[in-house]
Structure formats: C-alpha cells, structure tokens
CSV table of N, CA, C and O in Angstrom, one decimal:
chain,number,residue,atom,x,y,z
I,28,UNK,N,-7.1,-14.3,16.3
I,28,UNK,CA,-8.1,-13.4,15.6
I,28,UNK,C,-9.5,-13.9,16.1
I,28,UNK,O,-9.7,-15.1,16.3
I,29,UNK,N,-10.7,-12.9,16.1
I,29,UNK,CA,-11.7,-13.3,16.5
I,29,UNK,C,-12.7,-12.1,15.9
I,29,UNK,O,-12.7,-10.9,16.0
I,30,UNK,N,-13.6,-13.1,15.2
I,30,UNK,CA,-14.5,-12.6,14.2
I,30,UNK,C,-16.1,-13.1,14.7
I,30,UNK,O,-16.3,-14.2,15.2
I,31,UNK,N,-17.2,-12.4,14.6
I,31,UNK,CA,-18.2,-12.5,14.6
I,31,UNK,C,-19.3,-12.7,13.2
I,31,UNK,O,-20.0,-11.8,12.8
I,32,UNK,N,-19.2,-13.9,12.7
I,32,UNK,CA,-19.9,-13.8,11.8
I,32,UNK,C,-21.6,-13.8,11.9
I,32,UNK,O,-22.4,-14.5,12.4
I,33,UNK,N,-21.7,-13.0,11.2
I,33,UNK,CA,-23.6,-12.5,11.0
I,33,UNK,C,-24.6,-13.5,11.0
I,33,UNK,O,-24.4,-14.5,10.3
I,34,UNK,N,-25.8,-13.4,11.7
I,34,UNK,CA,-26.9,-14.1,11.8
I,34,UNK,C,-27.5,-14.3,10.9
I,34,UNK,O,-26.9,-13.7,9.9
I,35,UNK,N,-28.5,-14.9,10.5
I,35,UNK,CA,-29.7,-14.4,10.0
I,35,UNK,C,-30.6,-15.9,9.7
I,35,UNK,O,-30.3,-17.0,9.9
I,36,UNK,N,-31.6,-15.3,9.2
I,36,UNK,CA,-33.0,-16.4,9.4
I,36,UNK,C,-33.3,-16.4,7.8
I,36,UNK,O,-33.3,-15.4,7.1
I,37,UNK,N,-33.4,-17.5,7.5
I,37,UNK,CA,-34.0,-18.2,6.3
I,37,UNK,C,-35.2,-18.0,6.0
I,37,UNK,O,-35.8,-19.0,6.3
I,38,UNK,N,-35.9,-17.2,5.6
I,38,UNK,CA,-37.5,-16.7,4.9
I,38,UNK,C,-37.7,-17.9,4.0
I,38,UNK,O,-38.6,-18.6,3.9
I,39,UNK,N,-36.4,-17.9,3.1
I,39,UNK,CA,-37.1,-19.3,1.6
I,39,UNK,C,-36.2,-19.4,1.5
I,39,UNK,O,-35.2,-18.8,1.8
I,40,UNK,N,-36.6,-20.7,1.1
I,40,UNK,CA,-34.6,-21.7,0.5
I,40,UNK,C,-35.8,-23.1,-0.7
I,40,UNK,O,-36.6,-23.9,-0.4
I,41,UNK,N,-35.2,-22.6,-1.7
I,41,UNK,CA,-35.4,-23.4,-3.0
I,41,UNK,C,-34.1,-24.1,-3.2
I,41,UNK,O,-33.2,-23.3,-3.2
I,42,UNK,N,-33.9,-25.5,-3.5
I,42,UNK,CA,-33.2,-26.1,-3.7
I,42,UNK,C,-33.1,-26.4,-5.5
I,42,UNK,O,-33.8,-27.3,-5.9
I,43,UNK,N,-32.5,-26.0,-6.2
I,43,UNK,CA,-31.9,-25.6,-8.0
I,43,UNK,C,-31.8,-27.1,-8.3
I,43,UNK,O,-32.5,-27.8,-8.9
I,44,UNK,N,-30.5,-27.3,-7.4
I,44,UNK,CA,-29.7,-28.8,-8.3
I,44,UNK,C,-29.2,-29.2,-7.6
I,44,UNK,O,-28.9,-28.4,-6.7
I,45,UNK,N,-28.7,-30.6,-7.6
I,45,UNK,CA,-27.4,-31.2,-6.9
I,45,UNK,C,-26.2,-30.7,-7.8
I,45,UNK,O,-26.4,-30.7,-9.1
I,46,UNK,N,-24.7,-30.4,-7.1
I,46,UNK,CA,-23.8,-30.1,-7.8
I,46,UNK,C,-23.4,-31.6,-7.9
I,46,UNK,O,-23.9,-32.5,-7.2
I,47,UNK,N,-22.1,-31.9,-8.9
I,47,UNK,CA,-21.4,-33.4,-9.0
I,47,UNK,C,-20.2,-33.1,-7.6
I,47,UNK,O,-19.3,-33.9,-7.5
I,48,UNK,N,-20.1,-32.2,-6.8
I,48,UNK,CA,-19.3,-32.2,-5.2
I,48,UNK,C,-20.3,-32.1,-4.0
I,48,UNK,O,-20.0,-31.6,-2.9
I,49,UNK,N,-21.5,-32.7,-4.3
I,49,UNK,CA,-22.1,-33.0,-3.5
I,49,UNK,C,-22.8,-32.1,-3.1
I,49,UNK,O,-23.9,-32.5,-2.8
I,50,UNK,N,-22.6,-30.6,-2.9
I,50,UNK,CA,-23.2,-29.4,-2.8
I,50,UNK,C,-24.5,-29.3,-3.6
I,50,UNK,O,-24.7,-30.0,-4.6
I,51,UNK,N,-25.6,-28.0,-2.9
I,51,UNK,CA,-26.5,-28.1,-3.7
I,51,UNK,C,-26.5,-26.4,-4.3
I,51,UNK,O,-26.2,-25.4,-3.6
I,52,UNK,N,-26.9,-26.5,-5.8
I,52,UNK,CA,-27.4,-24.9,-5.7
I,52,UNK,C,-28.3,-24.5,-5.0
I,52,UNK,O,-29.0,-25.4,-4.5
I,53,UNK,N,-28.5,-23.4,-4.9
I,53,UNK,CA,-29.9,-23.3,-4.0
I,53,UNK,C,-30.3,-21.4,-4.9
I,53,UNK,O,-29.6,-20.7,-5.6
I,54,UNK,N,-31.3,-21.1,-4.4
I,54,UNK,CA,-32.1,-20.1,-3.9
I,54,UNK,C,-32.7,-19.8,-3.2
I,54,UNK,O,-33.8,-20.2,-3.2
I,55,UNK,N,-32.3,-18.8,-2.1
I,55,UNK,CA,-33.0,-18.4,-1.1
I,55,UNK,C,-33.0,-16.8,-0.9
I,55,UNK,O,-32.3,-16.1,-1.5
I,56,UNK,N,-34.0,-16.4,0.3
I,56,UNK,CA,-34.1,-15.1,0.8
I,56,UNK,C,-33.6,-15.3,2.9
I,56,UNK,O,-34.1,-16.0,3.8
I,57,UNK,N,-32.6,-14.4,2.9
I,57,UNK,CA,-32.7,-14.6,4.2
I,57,UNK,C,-32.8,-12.8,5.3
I,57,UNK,O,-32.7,-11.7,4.8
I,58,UNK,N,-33.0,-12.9,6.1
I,58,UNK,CA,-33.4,-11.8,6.6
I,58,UNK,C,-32.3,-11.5,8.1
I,58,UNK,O,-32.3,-12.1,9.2
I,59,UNK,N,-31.4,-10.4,7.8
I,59,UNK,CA,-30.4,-10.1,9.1
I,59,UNK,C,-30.8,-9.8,10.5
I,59,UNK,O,-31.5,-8.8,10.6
I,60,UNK,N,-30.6,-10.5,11.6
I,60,UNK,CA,-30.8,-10.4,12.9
I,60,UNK,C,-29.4,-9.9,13.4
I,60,UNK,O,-28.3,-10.4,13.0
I,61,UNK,N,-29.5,-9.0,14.4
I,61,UNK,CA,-28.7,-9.3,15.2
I,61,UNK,C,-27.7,-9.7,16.2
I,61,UNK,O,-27.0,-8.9,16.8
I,62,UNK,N,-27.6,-11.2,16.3
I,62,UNK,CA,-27.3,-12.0,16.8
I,62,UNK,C,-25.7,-12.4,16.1
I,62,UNK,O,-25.5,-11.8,15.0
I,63,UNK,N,-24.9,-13.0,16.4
I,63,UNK,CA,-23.8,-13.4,15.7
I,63,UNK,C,-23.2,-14.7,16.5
I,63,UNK,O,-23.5,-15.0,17.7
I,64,UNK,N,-22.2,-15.3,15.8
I,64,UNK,CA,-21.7,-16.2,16.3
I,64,UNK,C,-20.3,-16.0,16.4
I,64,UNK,O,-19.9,-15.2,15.5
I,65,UNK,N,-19.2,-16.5,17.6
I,65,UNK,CA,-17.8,-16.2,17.6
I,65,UNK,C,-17.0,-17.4,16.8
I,65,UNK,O,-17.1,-18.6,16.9
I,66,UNK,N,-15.9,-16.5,16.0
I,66,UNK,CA,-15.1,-17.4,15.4
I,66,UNK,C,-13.3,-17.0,15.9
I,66,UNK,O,-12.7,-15.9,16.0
I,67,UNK,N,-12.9,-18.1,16.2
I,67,UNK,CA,-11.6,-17.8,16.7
I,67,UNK,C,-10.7,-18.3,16.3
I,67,UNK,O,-10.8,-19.5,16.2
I,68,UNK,N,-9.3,-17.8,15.6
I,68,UNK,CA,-8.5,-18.5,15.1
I,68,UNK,C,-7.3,-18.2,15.6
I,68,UNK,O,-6.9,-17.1,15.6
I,69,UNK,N,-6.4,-19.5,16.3
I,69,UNK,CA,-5.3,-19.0,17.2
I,69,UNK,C,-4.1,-20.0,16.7
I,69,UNK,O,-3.9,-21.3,16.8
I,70,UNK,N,-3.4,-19.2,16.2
I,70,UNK,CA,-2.3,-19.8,15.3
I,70,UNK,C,-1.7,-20.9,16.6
I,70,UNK,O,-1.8,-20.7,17.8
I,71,UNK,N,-1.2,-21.9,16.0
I,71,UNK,CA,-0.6,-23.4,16.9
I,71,UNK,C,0.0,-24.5,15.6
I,71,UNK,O,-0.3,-24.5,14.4
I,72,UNK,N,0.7,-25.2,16.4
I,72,UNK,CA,1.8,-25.6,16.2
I,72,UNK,C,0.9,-27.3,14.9
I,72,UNK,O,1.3,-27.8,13.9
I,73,UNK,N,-0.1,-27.6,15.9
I,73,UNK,CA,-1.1,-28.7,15.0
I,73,UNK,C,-2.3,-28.1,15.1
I,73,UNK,O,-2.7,-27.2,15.8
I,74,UNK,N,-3.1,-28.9,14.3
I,74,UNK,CA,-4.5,-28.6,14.3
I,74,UNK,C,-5.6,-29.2,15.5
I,74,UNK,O,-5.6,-30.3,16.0
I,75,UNK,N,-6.3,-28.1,15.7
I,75,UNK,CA,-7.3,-28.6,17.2
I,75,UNK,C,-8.8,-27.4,16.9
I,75,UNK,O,-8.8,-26.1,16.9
I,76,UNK,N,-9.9,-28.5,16.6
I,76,UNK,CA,-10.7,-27.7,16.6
I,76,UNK,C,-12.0,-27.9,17.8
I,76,UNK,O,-11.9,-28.9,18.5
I,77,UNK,N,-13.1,-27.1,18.0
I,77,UNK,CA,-13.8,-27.3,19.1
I,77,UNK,C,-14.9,-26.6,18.9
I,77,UNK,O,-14.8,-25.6,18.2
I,78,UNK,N,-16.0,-26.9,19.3
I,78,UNK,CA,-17.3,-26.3,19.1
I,78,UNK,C,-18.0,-25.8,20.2
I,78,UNK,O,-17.8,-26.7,21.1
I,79,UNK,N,-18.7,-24.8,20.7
I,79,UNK,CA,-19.4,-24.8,22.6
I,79,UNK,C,-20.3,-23.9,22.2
I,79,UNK,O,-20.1,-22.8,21.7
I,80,UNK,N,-21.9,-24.6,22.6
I,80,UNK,CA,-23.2,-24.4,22.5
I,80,UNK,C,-23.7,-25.4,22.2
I,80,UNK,O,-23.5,-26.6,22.7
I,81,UNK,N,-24.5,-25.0,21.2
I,81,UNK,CA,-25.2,-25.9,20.7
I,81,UNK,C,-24.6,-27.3,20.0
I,81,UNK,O,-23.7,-27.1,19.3
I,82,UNK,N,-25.0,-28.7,20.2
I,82,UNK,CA,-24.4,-30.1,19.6
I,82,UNK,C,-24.7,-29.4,17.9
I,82,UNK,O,-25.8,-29.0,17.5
I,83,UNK,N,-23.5,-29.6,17.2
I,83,UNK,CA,-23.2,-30.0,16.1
I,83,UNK,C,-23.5,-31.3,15.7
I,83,UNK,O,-22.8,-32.2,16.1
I,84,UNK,N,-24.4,-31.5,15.0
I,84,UNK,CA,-24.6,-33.1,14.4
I,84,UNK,C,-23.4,-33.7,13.2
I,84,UNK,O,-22.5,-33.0,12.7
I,85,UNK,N,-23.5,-34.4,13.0
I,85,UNK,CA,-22.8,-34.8,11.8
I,85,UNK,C,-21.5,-35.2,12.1
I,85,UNK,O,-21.1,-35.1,13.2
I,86,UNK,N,-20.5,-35.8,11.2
I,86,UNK,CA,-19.0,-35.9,11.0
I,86,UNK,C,-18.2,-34.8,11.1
I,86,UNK,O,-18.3,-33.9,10.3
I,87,UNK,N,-17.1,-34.7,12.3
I,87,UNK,CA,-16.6,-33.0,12.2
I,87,UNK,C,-15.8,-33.1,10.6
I,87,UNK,O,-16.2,-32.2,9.9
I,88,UNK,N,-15.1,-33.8,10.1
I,88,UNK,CA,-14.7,-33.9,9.2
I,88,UNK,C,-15.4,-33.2,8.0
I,88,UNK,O,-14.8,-32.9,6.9
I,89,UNK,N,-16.7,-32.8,8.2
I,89,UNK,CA,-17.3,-32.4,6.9
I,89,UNK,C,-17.9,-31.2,7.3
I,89,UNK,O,-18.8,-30.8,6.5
I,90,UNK,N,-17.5,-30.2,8.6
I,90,UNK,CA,-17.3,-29.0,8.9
I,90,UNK,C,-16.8,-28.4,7.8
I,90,UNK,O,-16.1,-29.0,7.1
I,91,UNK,N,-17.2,-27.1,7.5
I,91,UNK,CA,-16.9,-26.4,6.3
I,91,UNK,C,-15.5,-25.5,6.8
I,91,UNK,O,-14.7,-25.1,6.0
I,92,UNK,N,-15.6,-25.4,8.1
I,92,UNK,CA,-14.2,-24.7,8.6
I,92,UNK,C,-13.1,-25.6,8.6
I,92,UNK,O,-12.0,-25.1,8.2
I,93,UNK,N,-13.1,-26.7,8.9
I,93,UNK,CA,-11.7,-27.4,8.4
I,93,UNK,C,-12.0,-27.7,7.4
I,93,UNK,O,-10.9,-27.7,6.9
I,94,UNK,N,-13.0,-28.2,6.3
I,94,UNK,CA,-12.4,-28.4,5.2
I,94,UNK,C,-11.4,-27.1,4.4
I,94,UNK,O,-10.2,-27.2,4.0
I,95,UNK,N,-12.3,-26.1,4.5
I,95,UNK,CA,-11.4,-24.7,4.2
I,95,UNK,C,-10.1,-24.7,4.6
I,95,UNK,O,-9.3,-24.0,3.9
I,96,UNK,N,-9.6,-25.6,5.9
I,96,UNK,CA,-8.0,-25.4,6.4
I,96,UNK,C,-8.0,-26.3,5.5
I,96,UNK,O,-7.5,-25.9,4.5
I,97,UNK,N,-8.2,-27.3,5.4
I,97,UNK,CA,-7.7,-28.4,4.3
I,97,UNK,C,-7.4,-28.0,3.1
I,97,UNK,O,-6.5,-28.7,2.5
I,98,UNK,N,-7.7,-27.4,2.6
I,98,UNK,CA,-8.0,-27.0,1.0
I,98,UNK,C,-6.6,-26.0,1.1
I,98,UNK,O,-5.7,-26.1,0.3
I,99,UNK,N,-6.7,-25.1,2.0
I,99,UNK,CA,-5.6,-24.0,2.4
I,99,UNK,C,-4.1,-24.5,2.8
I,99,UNK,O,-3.1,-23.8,2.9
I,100,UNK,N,-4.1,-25.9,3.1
I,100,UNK,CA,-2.9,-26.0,4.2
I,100,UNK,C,-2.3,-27.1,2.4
I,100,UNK,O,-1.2,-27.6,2.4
C-alpha cells in the first residue's frame, strides 16, 4: 500500500501542557501546501523499517510509525 500523506506549514504552535505520556497538548494553526510525503506499507514476514531524504534525528524507536505497529501488533 502506498499513501501520500499531506503537507503543510505551521503558521502557530502554542504549547497547552505536558501530558503524563510524555506528549504535549498543543495549539496550533497550520496552512496546506501541496507537497506530500510517501508512505509504504509492504506486508513481510518481520519488521524492517527505512527512511530516504532527509536525516531523521532522534532514536528510530520513538518514530511514531513503529510505535503505532507496536501498539497494533
């Protein structure tokens, strides 16, 4: 499966609260562009994930797309 999820540019982002999962509330305004990014999901036997473009900073582990398999599997 392969999905294009929607762009868009952050005009305002107010930060509410910290949640107790680490998350924050927020408030923001964001504004849709054109642009999108590709998402691909290709059923297999184990898990294998991969990123190409831009460096991803951070722990892949705290990617919100495998956490979501995590939570699901």
């Amino acid at each position: 499966m392969v999905v294009f999820p929607n762009a868009k540019i952050n005009l305002g982002l107010n930060i509410e609260s910290k949640r107790e999962d680490g998350y924050h509330n927020i408030r923001s305004c964001f504004y849709p562009v054109t642009f999108s990014d590709v998402l691909e999901i290709v059923p297999s036997e184990e898990l294998s994930f991969s990123a190409v473009g831009l460096e991803i900073n951070g722990n892949p582990e705290d990617n919100l797309v495998l956490k979501a398999y995590n939570l699901l599997s």
